[in-house]
mmCIF file of C-alpha atoms and ligand atoms in Angstrom:
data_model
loop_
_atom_site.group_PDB
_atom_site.id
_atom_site.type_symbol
_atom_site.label_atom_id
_atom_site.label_comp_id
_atom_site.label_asym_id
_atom_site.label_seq_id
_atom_site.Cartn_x
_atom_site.Cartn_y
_atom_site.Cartn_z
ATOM 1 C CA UNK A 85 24.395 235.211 190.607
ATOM 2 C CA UNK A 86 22.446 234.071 187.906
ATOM 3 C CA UNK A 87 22.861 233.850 184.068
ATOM 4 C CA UNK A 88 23.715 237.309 182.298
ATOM 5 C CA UNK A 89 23.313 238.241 178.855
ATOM 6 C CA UNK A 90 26.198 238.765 176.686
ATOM 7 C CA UNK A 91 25.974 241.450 174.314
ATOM 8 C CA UNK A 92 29.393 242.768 173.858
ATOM 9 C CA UNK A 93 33.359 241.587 173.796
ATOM 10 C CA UNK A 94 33.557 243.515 177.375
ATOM 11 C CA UNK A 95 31.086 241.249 178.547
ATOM 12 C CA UNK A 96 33.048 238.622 177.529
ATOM 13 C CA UNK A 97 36.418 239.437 179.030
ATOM 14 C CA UNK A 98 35.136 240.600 182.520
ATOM 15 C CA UNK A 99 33.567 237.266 182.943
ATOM 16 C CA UNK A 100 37.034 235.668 182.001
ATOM 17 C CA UNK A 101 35.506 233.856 179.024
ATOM 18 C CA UNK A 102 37.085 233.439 175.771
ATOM 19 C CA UNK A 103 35.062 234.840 172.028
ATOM 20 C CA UNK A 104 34.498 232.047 169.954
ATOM 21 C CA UNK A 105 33.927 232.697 166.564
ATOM 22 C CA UNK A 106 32.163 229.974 164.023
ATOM 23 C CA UNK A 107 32.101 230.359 160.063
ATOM 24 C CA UNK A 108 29.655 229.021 158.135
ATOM 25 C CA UNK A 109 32.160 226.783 156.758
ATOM 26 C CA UNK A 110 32.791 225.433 159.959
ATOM 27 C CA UNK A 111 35.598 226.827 160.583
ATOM 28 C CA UNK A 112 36.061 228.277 164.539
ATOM 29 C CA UNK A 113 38.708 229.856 166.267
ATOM 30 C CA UNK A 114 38.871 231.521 169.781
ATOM 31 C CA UNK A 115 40.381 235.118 170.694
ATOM 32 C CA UNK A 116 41.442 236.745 173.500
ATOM 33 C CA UNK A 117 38.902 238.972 174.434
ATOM 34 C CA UNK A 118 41.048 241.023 176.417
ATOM 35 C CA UNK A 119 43.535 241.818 173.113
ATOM 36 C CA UNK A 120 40.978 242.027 170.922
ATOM 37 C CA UNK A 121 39.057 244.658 172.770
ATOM 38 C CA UNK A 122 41.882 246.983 173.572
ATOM 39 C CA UNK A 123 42.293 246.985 169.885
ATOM 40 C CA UNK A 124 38.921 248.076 169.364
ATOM 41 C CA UNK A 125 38.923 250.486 171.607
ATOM 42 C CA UNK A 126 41.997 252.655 170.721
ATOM 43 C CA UNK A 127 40.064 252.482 167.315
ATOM 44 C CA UNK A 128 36.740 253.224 169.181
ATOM 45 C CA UNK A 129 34.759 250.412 166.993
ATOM 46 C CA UNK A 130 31.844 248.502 168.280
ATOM 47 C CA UNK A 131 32.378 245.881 170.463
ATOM 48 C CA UNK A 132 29.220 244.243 169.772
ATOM 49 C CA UNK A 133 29.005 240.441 169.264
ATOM 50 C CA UNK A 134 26.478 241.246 166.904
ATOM 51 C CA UNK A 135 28.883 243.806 164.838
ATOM 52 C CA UNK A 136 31.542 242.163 165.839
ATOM 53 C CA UNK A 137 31.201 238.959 163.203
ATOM 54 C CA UNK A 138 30.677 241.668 160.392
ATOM 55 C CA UNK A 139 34.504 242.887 160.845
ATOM 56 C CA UNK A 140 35.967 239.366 161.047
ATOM 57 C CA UNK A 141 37.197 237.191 157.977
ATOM 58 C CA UNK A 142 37.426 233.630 157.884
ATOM 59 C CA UNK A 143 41.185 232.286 157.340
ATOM 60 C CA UNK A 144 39.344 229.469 155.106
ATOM 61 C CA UNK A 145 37.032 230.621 153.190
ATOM 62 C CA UNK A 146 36.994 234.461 152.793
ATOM 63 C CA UNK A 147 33.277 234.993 154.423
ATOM 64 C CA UNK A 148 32.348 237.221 156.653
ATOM 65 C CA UNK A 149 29.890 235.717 158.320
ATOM 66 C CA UNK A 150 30.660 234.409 161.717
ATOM 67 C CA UNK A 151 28.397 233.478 164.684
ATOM 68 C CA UNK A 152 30.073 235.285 167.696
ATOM 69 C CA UNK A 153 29.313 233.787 171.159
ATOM 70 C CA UNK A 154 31.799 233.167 174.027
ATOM 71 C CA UNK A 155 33.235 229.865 175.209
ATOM 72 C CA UNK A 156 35.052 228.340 178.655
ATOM 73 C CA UNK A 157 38.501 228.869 179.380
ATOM 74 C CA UNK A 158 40.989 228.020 176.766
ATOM 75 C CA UNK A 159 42.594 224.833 176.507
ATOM 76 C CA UNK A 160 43.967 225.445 173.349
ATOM 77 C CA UNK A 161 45.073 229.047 173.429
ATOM 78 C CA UNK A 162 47.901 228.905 171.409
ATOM 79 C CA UNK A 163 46.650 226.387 168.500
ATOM 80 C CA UNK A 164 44.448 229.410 167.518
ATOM 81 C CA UNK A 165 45.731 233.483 166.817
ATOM 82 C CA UNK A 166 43.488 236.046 166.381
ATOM 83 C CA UNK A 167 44.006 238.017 163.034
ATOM 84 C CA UNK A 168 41.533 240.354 163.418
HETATM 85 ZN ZN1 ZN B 101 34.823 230.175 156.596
#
């Protein structure tokens, strides 16, 4: 099995990664993919990485403007919540 592509949050979960979100600020946090998608789901939003960062705000600094990719595991699952 090679390297695949990851486009969307479903992408994400069925590989059992974690989304990893980065501000321009600097600011990151990890979500579970798994929550966040059901979420988007029952509200039938896009669950594109890429359309994705558009509907998240930063905690810090009030941007929206977050570079969505995916991350191993979670070490530190419970320093970070998702608010999304
Ligand atoms: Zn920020």
């Amino acid at each position: 099995m090679g390297f695949q592509r990851i486009n969307t949050l479903s992408d994400i979960a069925k590989r059992g990664y974690w989304l990893k979100l980065t501000c321009k600020c600097g600011h990151m946090r990890r979500c579970d993919p798994d929550k966040l998608l059901e979420r988007l789901m029952r509200r039938g939003a896009d669950t594109r990485l890429s359309h994705l960062a558009k509907n998240m705000k930063c905690g810090m600094c009030g941007r929206k403007d977050f570079e969505a990719t995916h991350c191993e595991g979670a070490a530190d699952r419970f320093a970070i919540r998702c608010a999304a």
